[in-house]
PDB file of C-alpha atoms in Angstrom:
ATOM      1  CA  GLY A   1    -184.701 132.479  95.883  1.00 57.00           C
ATOM      2  CA  ALA A   2    -185.645 129.009  95.519  1.00 83.00           C
ATOM      3  CA  GLY A   3    -183.169 126.046  94.801  1.00 93.00           C
ATOM      4  CA  VAL A   4    -183.690 123.421  92.108  1.00 96.00           C
ATOM      5  CA  SER A   5    -186.614 120.901  93.520  1.00 96.00           C
ATOM      6  CA  GLN A   6    -187.170 117.693  92.193  1.00 97.00           C
ATOM      7  CA  SER A   7    -190.406 115.114  92.790  1.00 96.00           C
ATOM      8  CA  PRO A   8    -191.129 112.531  94.154  1.00 97.00           C
ATOM      9  CA  SER A   9    -188.099 112.460  96.855  1.00 96.00           C
ATOM     10  CA  ASN A  10    -188.910 108.620  96.711  1.00 97.00           C
ATOM     11  CA  LYS A  11    -190.176 106.374  94.501  1.00 97.00           C
ATOM     12  CA  VAL A  12    -190.439 102.579  94.373  1.00 98.00           C
ATOM     13  CA  THR A  13    -192.034 101.027  91.231  1.00 97.00           C
ATOM     14  CA  GLU A  14    -192.156  96.945  90.148  1.00 97.00           C
ATOM     15  CA  LYS A  15    -190.116  95.889  87.839  1.00 97.00           C
ATOM     16  CA  GLY A  16    -191.302  96.451  84.186  1.00 97.00           C
ATOM     17  CA  LYS A  17    -193.254  99.637  84.999  1.00 98.00           C
ATOM     18  CA  ASP A  18    -192.684 103.361  84.117  1.00 98.00           C
ATOM     19  CA  VAL A  19    -191.176 106.115  85.851  1.00 98.00           C
ATOM     20  CA  GLU A  20    -191.247 110.198  85.501  1.00 98.00           C
ATOM     21  CA  LEU A  21    -188.972 111.747  87.638  1.00 98.00           C
ATOM     22  CA  ARG A  22    -189.648 115.389  87.746  1.00 98.00           C
ATOM     23  CA  CYS A  23    -186.994 118.777  88.278  1.00 97.00           C
ATOM     24  CA  ASP A  24    -188.062 122.161  88.592  1.00 96.00           C
ATOM     25  CA  PRO A  25    -184.336 124.063  88.135  1.00 95.00           C
ATOM     26  CA  ILE A  26    -183.704 127.656  89.399  1.00 93.00           C
ATOM     27  CA  SER A  27    -185.473 130.456  88.327  1.00 91.00           C
ATOM     28  CA  GLY A  28    -183.593 132.127  85.212  1.00 88.00           C
ATOM     29  CA  HIS A  29    -181.340 129.343  84.862  1.00 91.00           C
ATOM     30  CA  THR A  30    -180.796 128.276  81.167  1.00 89.00           C
ATOM     31  CA  ALA A  31    -179.260 125.316  81.499  1.00 90.00           C
ATOM     32  CA  LEU A  32    -180.205 121.938  83.299  1.00 93.00           C
ATOM     33  CA  TYR A  33    -178.396 118.426  83.517  1.00 94.00           C
ATOM     34  CA  TRP A  34    -179.509 115.613  85.506  1.00 96.00           C
ATOM     35  CA  TYR A  35    -177.079 113.037  86.808  1.00 97.00           C
ATOM     36  CA  ARG A  36    -177.631 109.282  88.613  1.00 97.00           C
ATOM     37  CA  GLN A  37    -175.734 108.184  91.761  1.00 96.00           C
ATOM     38  CA  SER A  38    -175.867 104.782  92.833  1.00 93.00           C
ATOM     39  CA  LEU A  39    -173.361 102.378  94.807  1.00 85.00           C
ATOM     40  CA  GLY A  40    -171.516 101.090  92.203  1.00 77.00           C
ATOM     41  CA  GLN A  41    -171.269 103.816  89.366  1.00 81.00           C
ATOM     42  CA  GLY A  42    -170.826 106.747  91.644  1.00 89.00           C
ATOM     43  CA  LEU A  43    -172.090 110.316  89.987  1.00 94.00           C
ATOM     44  CA  GLU A  44    -172.574 109.783  86.695  1.00 94.00           C
ATOM     45  CA  PHE A  45    -173.568 112.722  84.307  1.00 94.00           C
ATOM     46  CA  LEU A  46    -177.629 111.388  82.197  1.00 95.00           C
ATOM     47  CA  ILE A  47    -177.977 114.477  79.776  1.00 93.00           C
ATOM     48  CA  TYR A  48    -178.289 118.347  79.587  1.00 91.00           C
ATOM     49  CA  PHE A  49    -180.741 120.559  78.067  1.00 90.00           C
ATOM     50  CA  GLN A  50    -179.661 124.020  77.342  1.00 86.00           C
ATOM     51  CA  GLY A  51    -183.108 125.957  76.938  1.00 83.00           C
ATOM     52  CA  ASN A  52    -185.711 123.095  75.943  1.00 82.00           C
ATOM     53  CA  SER A  53    -182.820 121.466  73.159  1.00 84.00           C
ATOM     54  CA  ALA A  54    -180.686 118.125  74.321  1.00 80.00           C
ATOM     55  CA  PRO A  55    -177.969 118.526  72.515  1.00 75.00           C
ATOM     56  CA  ASP A  56    -175.815 116.304  74.776  1.00 78.00           C
ATOM     57  CA  LYS A  57    -177.852 112.678  75.471  1.00 82.00           C
ATOM     58  CA  SER A  58    -174.483 111.086  76.061  1.00 83.00           C
ATOM     59  CA  GLY A  59    -174.705 109.779  79.419  1.00 89.00           C
ATOM     60  CA  LEU A  60    -177.928 108.280  79.151  1.00 93.00           C
ATOM     61  CA  PRO A  61    -177.817 104.135  79.285  1.00 92.00           C
ATOM     62  CA  SER A  62    -179.607 102.620  77.172  1.00 92.00           C
ATOM     63  CA  ASP A  63    -183.097 103.681  74.672  1.00 93.00           C
ATOM     64  CA  ARG A  64    -185.337 103.361  78.258  1.00 97.00           C
ATOM     65  CA  PHE A  65    -184.598 106.307  79.142  1.00 96.00           C
ATOM     66  CA  SER A  66    -185.956 109.709  78.081  1.00 95.00           C
ATOM     67  CA  ALA A  67    -185.896 113.540  79.055  1.00 94.00           C
ATOM     68  CA  GLU A  68    -187.958 116.099  77.219  1.00 93.00           C
ATOM     69  CA  ARG A  69    -187.590 120.332  78.425  1.00 93.00           C
ATOM     70  CA  THR A  70    -190.377 122.320  77.606  1.00 86.00           C
ATOM     71  CA  GLY A  71    -190.554 125.727  78.308  1.00 86.00           C
ATOM     72  CA  GLY A  72    -186.635 125.986  79.070  1.00 82.00           C
ATOM     73  CA  SER A  73    -188.342 125.366  82.465  1.00 91.00           C
ATOM     74  CA  VAL A  74    -189.596 121.972  83.998  1.00 95.00           C
ATOM     75  CA  SER A  75    -187.619 119.025  82.950  1.00 96.00           C
ATOM     76  CA  THR A  76    -189.209 115.092  82.815  1.00 96.00           C
ATOM     77  CA  LEU A  77    -186.570 112.098  83.151  1.00 97.00           C
ATOM     78  CA  THR A  78    -188.880 109.355  81.816  1.00 97.00           C
ATOM     79  CA  ILE A  79    -187.463 105.498  82.305  1.00 98.00           C
ATOM     80  CA  GLN A  80    -189.223 102.907  80.634  1.00 98.00           C
ATOM     81  CA  ARG A  81    -189.631  99.675  81.538  1.00 98.00           C
ATOM     82  CA  THR A  82    -187.570  99.309  84.823  1.00 98.00           C
ATOM     83  CA  GLN A  83    -185.491  96.914  85.747  1.00 97.00           C
ATOM     84  CA  GLN A  84    -183.085  96.396  88.869  1.00 96.00           C
ATOM     85  CA  GLU A  85    -179.996  98.160  88.252  1.00 95.00           C
ATOM     86  CA  ASP A  86    -181.620 101.072  87.282  1.00 96.00           C
ATOM     87  CA  SER A  87    -182.190 101.511  91.010  1.00 96.00           C
ATOM     88  CA  ALA A  88    -180.227 104.613  92.116  1.00 97.00           C
ATOM     89  CA  VAL A  89    -180.822 108.788  93.312  1.00 97.00           C
ATOM     90  CA  TYR A  90    -181.263 110.794  90.218  1.00 98.00           C
ATOM     91  CA  LEU A  91    -180.048 114.260  90.215  1.00 97.00           C
ATOM     92  CA  CYS A  92    -181.079 117.613  88.397  1.00 97.00           C
ATOM     93  CA  ALA A  93    -178.725 120.419  88.432  1.00 96.00           C
ATOM     94  CA  SER A  94    -178.713 123.790  86.806  1.00 94.00           C
ATOM     95  CA  SER A  95    -176.821 126.800  86.141  1.00 91.00           C
ATOM     96  CA  SER A  96    -177.574 129.898  83.871  1.00 86.00           C
ATOM     97  CA  THR A  97    -174.807 130.190  81.163  1.00 72.00           C
ATOM     98  CA  GLY A  98    -173.350 133.028  79.472  1.00 51.00           C
ATOM     99  CA  GLY A  99    -170.586 134.891  79.789  1.00 49.00           C
ATOM    100  CA  LEU A 100    -166.602 133.011  79.761  1.00 55.00           C
ATOM    101  CA  GLY A 101    -166.993 129.486  80.971  1.00 63.00           C
ATOM    102  CA  PRO A 102    -169.512 127.336  83.053  1.00 71.00           C
ATOM    103  CA  ASP A 103    -172.251 128.537  85.850  1.00 81.00           C
ATOM    104  CA  THR A 104    -171.772 126.439  89.411  1.00 90.00           C
ATOM    105  CA  GLN A 105    -174.550 124.063  89.028  1.00 93.00           C
ATOM    106  CA  TYR A 106    -176.426 123.631  91.543  1.00 94.00           C
ATOM    107  CA  PHE A 107    -178.088 120.559  92.362  1.00 96.00           C
ATOM    108  CA  GLY A 108    -181.921 119.549  93.904  1.00 96.00           C
ATOM    109  CA  PRO A 109    -182.394 117.211  96.564  1.00 95.00           C
ATOM    110  CA  GLY A 110    -182.799 114.198  94.489  1.00 96.00           C
ATOM    111  CA  THR A 111    -185.441 112.158  93.362  1.00 97.00           C
ATOM    112  CA  ARG A 112    -184.098 107.876  95.456  1.00 97.00           C
ATOM    113  CA  LEU A 113    -185.811 105.102  92.787  1.00 97.00           C
ATOM    114  CA  THR A 114    -186.019 101.706  94.317  1.00 97.00           C
ATOM    115  CA  VAL A 115    -187.664  98.741  91.484  1.00 97.00           C
ATOM    116  CA  LEU A 116    -188.184  95.821  92.923  1.00 96.00           C
TER     117      LEU A 116
ATOM    118  CA  ALA B   1    -160.471 106.795  81.651  1.00 59.00           C
ATOM    119  CA  GLN B   2    -161.162 108.547  85.372  1.00 67.00           C
ATOM    120  CA  LYS B   3    -160.818 112.037  84.760  1.00 93.00           C
ATOM    121  CA  VAL B   4    -160.576 112.576  88.180  1.00 97.00           C
ATOM    122  CA  THR B   5    -158.694 110.271  91.137  1.00 97.00           C
ATOM    123  CA  GLN B   6    -159.769 110.508  94.527  1.00 97.00           C
ATOM    124  CA  ALA B   7    -157.841 108.084  96.188  1.00 94.00           C
ATOM    125  CA  GLN B   8    -158.594 107.935 100.113  1.00 97.00           C
ATOM    126  CA  THR B   9    -162.092 106.591 100.851  1.00 96.00           C
ATOM    127  CA  GLU B  10    -162.823 107.058 103.814  1.00 97.00           C
ATOM    128  CA  ILE B  11    -161.260 109.459 106.264  1.00 97.00           C
ATOM    129  CA  SER B  12    -161.908 109.480 110.084  1.00 97.00           C
ATOM    130  CA  VAL B  13    -160.579 112.001 112.827  1.00 96.00           C
ATOM    131  CA  VAL B  14    -161.388 114.017 116.280  1.00 97.00           C
ATOM    132  CA  GLU B  15    -162.905 116.905 116.600  1.00 97.00           C
ATOM    133  CA  LYS B  16    -159.921 120.004 115.994  1.00 97.00           C
ATOM    134  CA  GLU B  17    -157.616 117.849 113.065  1.00 97.00           C
ATOM    135  CA  ASP B  18    -157.030 119.185 110.348  1.00 97.00           C
ATOM    136  CA  VAL B  19    -158.134 117.308 107.573  1.00 97.00           C
ATOM    137  CA  THR B  20    -156.437 117.099 103.563  1.00 97.00           C
ATOM    138  CA  LEU B  21    -159.053 115.588 100.563  1.00 98.00           C
ATOM    139  CA  ASP B  22    -156.679 114.730  97.995  1.00 97.00           C
ATOM    140  CA  CYS B  23    -157.972 115.242  94.428  1.00 98.00           C
ATOM    141  CA  VAL B  24    -155.907 114.723  90.993  1.00 98.00           C
ATOM    142  CA  TYR B  25    -157.301 114.729  87.478  1.00 97.00           C
ATOM    143  CA  GLU B  26    -156.569 114.155  84.074  1.00 96.00           C
ATOM    144  CA  THR B  27    -157.043 116.194  80.797  1.00 94.00           C
ATOM    145  CA  ARG B  28    -156.338 116.969  77.699  1.00 90.00           C
ATOM    146  CA  ASP B  29    -157.586 120.546  77.350  1.00 89.00           C
ATOM    147  CA  THR B  30    -156.776 123.980  78.630  1.00 89.00           C
ATOM    148  CA  THR B  31    -159.263 124.833  80.093  1.00 89.00           C
ATOM    149  CA  TYR B  32    -161.080 123.232  82.394  1.00 91.00           C
ATOM    150  CA  TYR B  33    -162.674 124.377  85.855  1.00 92.00           C
ATOM    151  CA  LEU B  34    -162.999 122.239  89.394  1.00 94.00           C
ATOM    152  CA  PHE B  35    -165.293 121.742  91.701  1.00 95.00           C
ATOM    153  CA  TRP B  36    -165.807 120.313  95.126  1.00 97.00           C
ATOM    154  CA  TYR B  37    -168.870 119.617  96.682  1.00 97.00           C
ATOM    155  CA  LYS B  38    -170.445 118.512  99.899  1.00 97.00           C
ATOM    156  CA  GLN B  39    -172.761 115.908 100.750  1.00 96.00           C
ATOM    157  CA  PRO B  40    -173.585 115.806 103.993  1.00 94.00           C
ATOM    158  CA  PRO B  41    -175.858 112.562 105.333  1.00 91.00           C
ATOM    159  CA  SER B  42    -179.466 114.417 104.599  1.00 88.00           C
ATOM    160  CA  GLY B  43    -178.181 113.810 100.559  1.00 89.00           C
ATOM    161  CA  GLU B  44    -177.819 116.877  98.809  1.00 91.00           C
ATOM    162  CA  LEU B  45    -175.230 118.331  97.191  1.00 95.00           C
ATOM    163  CA  VAL B  46    -173.306 121.319  98.446  1.00 95.00           C
ATOM    164  CA  PHE B  47    -171.625 123.428  96.552  1.00 94.00           C
ATOM    165  CA  LEU B  48    -168.213 124.749  98.599  1.00 95.00           C
ATOM    166  CA  ILE B  49    -165.530 125.404  95.108  1.00 92.00           C
ATOM    167  CA  ARG B  50    -165.006 126.463  91.779  1.00 91.00           C
ATOM    168  CA  ARG B  51    -161.346 127.417  90.352  1.00 91.00           C
ATOM    169  CA  ASN B  52    -160.609 127.214  86.301  1.00 89.00           C
ATOM    170  CA  SER B  53    -157.045 125.978  84.945  1.00 91.00           C
ATOM    171  CA  PHE B  54    -156.018 129.861  84.936  1.00 90.00           C
ATOM    172  CA  ASP B  55    -155.995 130.480  88.717  1.00 86.00           C
ATOM    173  CA  GLU B  56    -154.016 128.750  90.454  1.00 84.00           C
ATOM    174  CA  GLN B  57    -154.487 131.465  93.595  1.00 84.00           C
ATOM    175  CA  ASN B  58    -155.088 128.695  96.813  1.00 85.00           C
ATOM    176  CA  GLU B  59    -158.127 130.132  98.521  1.00 86.00           C
ATOM    177  CA  ILE B  60    -159.065 130.058 101.101  1.00 88.00           C
ATOM    178  CA  SER B  61    -162.959 130.840 102.682  1.00 89.00           C
ATOM    179  CA  GLY B  62    -162.983 130.073 107.016  1.00 93.00           C
ATOM    180  CA  ARG B  63    -161.883 126.687 108.167  1.00 94.00           C
ATOM    181  CA  TYR B  64    -161.672 126.378 104.555  1.00 95.00           C
ATOM    182  CA  SER B  65    -158.498 125.945 101.927  1.00 94.00           C
ATOM    183  CA  TRP B  66    -158.251 124.338  98.692  1.00 94.00           C
ATOM    184  CA  ASN B  67    -154.418 123.941  96.991  1.00 94.00           C
ATOM    185  CA  PHE B  68    -154.692 124.114  93.322  1.00 94.00           C
ATOM    186  CA  GLN B  69    -151.435 122.697  91.109  1.00 94.00           C
ATOM    187  CA  LYS B  70    -151.083 122.715  87.671  1.00 93.00           C
ATOM    188  CA  SER B  71    -148.480 120.798  87.119  1.00 93.00           C
ATOM    189  CA  THR B  72    -149.643 117.746  89.404  1.00 95.00           C
ATOM    190  CA  SER B  73    -153.026 117.568  87.994  1.00 96.00           C
ATOM    191  CA  SER B  74    -153.725 118.216  91.705  1.00 96.00           C
ATOM    192  CA  PHE B  75    -156.566 120.524  93.905  1.00 96.00           C
ATOM    193  CA  ASN B  76    -156.583 119.550  97.372  1.00 96.00           C
ATOM    194  CA  PHE B  77    -159.199 120.602  99.667  1.00 96.00           C
ATOM    195  CA  THR B  78    -158.278 120.939 104.138  1.00 96.00           C
ATOM    196  CA  ILE B  79    -160.490 121.363 106.501  1.00 96.00           C
ATOM    197  CA  THR B  80    -158.934 122.504 109.366  1.00 96.00           C
ATOM    198  CA  ALA B  81    -159.960 122.727 113.037  1.00 97.00           C
ATOM    199  CA  SER B  82    -162.211 119.811 111.888  1.00 97.00           C
ATOM    200  CA  GLN B  83    -165.945 119.870 113.205  1.00 97.00           C
ATOM    201  CA  VAL B  84    -168.371 117.329 113.413  1.00 96.00           C
ATOM    202  CA  VAL B  85    -170.643 118.823 111.340  1.00 95.00           C
ATOM    203  CA  ASP B  86    -167.761 118.699 108.293  1.00 97.00           C
ATOM    204  CA  SER B  87    -168.975 114.177 108.358  1.00 97.00           C
ATOM    205  CA  ALA B  88    -169.970 114.416 105.172  1.00 97.00           C
ATOM    206  CA  VAL B  89    -168.875 112.890 101.808  1.00 97.00           C
ATOM    207  CA  TYR B  90    -167.164 114.999  99.762  1.00 98.00           C
ATOM    208  CA  PHE B  91    -166.496 115.284  96.538  1.00 97.00           C
ATOM    209  CA  CYS B  92    -163.969 116.707  93.355  1.00 97.00           C
ATOM    210  CA  ALA B  93    -165.575 117.266  90.252  1.00 96.00           C
ATOM    211  CA  LEU B  94    -164.431 118.416  86.536  1.00 95.00           C
ATOM    212  CA  SER B  95    -166.173 120.601  83.864  1.00 92.00           C
ATOM    213  CA  GLU B  96    -163.682 120.417  80.553  1.00 89.00           C
ATOM    214  CA  ALA B  97    -164.751 123.439  77.934  1.00 82.00           C
ATOM    215  CA  TRP B  98    -164.056 120.942  75.065  1.00 78.00           C
ATOM    216  CA  THR B  99    -167.369 119.962  75.453  1.00 77.00           C
ATOM    217  CA  ASN B 100    -168.998 122.723  75.273  1.00 75.00           C
ATOM    218  CA  ASP B 101    -171.119 121.340  77.976  1.00 80.00           C
ATOM    219  CA  TYR B 102    -169.325 121.855  81.201  1.00 83.00           C
ATOM    220  CA  LYS B 103    -170.742 118.693  82.556  1.00 89.00           C
ATOM    221  CA  LEU B 104    -169.140 117.325  85.213  1.00 93.00           C
ATOM    222  CA  SER B 105    -167.147 114.569  85.954  1.00 95.00           C
ATOM    223  CA  PHE B 106    -167.221 113.228  89.614  1.00 97.00           C
ATOM    224  CA  GLY B 107    -164.470 111.295  91.647  1.00 97.00           C
ATOM    225  CA  ALA B 108    -165.751 108.605  93.403  1.00 96.00           C
ATOM    226  CA  GLY B 109    -165.953 110.710  96.502  1.00 96.00           C
ATOM    227  CA  THR B 110    -163.846 110.687 100.163  1.00 97.00           C
ATOM    228  CA  THR B 111    -166.310 109.710 102.723  1.00 97.00           C
ATOM    229  CA  VAL B 112    -165.039 112.323 106.104  1.00 98.00           C
ATOM    230  CA  THR B 113    -166.032 111.334 109.642  1.00 97.00           C
ATOM    231  CA  VAL B 114    -165.381 113.856 112.317  1.00 97.00           C
ATOM    232  CA  ARG B 115    -165.638 112.100 115.414  1.00 96.00           C
ATOM    233  CA  ALA B 116    -166.599 114.658 118.822  1.00 94.00           C
TER     234      ALA B 116
END
């Protein structure tokens, strides 16, 4: 079946603009995660969704970052008033839950965001 | 505090050599999960293995093998008879049950270069 898809694959924006990044998880996966990969910070967790709710937003770096998930499927990560330090690759992962312990998180190809 | 430490930043080997990647983790949880992911130059994170804290059996999958030792909090990964296609960044990650969301804490990664 299809894996996790993300769009756009690349996004170049000007400082101060808003951007939206999209993630389409593997069909049937109830858990969805956003991570960020940057040279200075490595791979860091941003937010987790179980269904449509986001019980853990602890990784969002500032109030300029928000995310939503509708219909228990597609998720959108929004960054308002982008700054140069937001430049990174944004990765989405999904997993099925239930049973004992976590199922494996499968990652999408990422969105490379460049803020000029 | 860094939960996962990959002390080796870069490793370069000649094809057919064996290479071992070190991973040391830190957790107070008794139930946790360890993962290895591969990130080839294309950028997508590829799942390799998942182990839970109650299963210390070593595992072999083709040329890959993993050595899990709770006594030293290590989960090392060996590639036997390396090939050029093994060139990638390898990440070790930890997921702790107490978080309830099983988010991944990644190490900094080890870049493996296999020369022909």
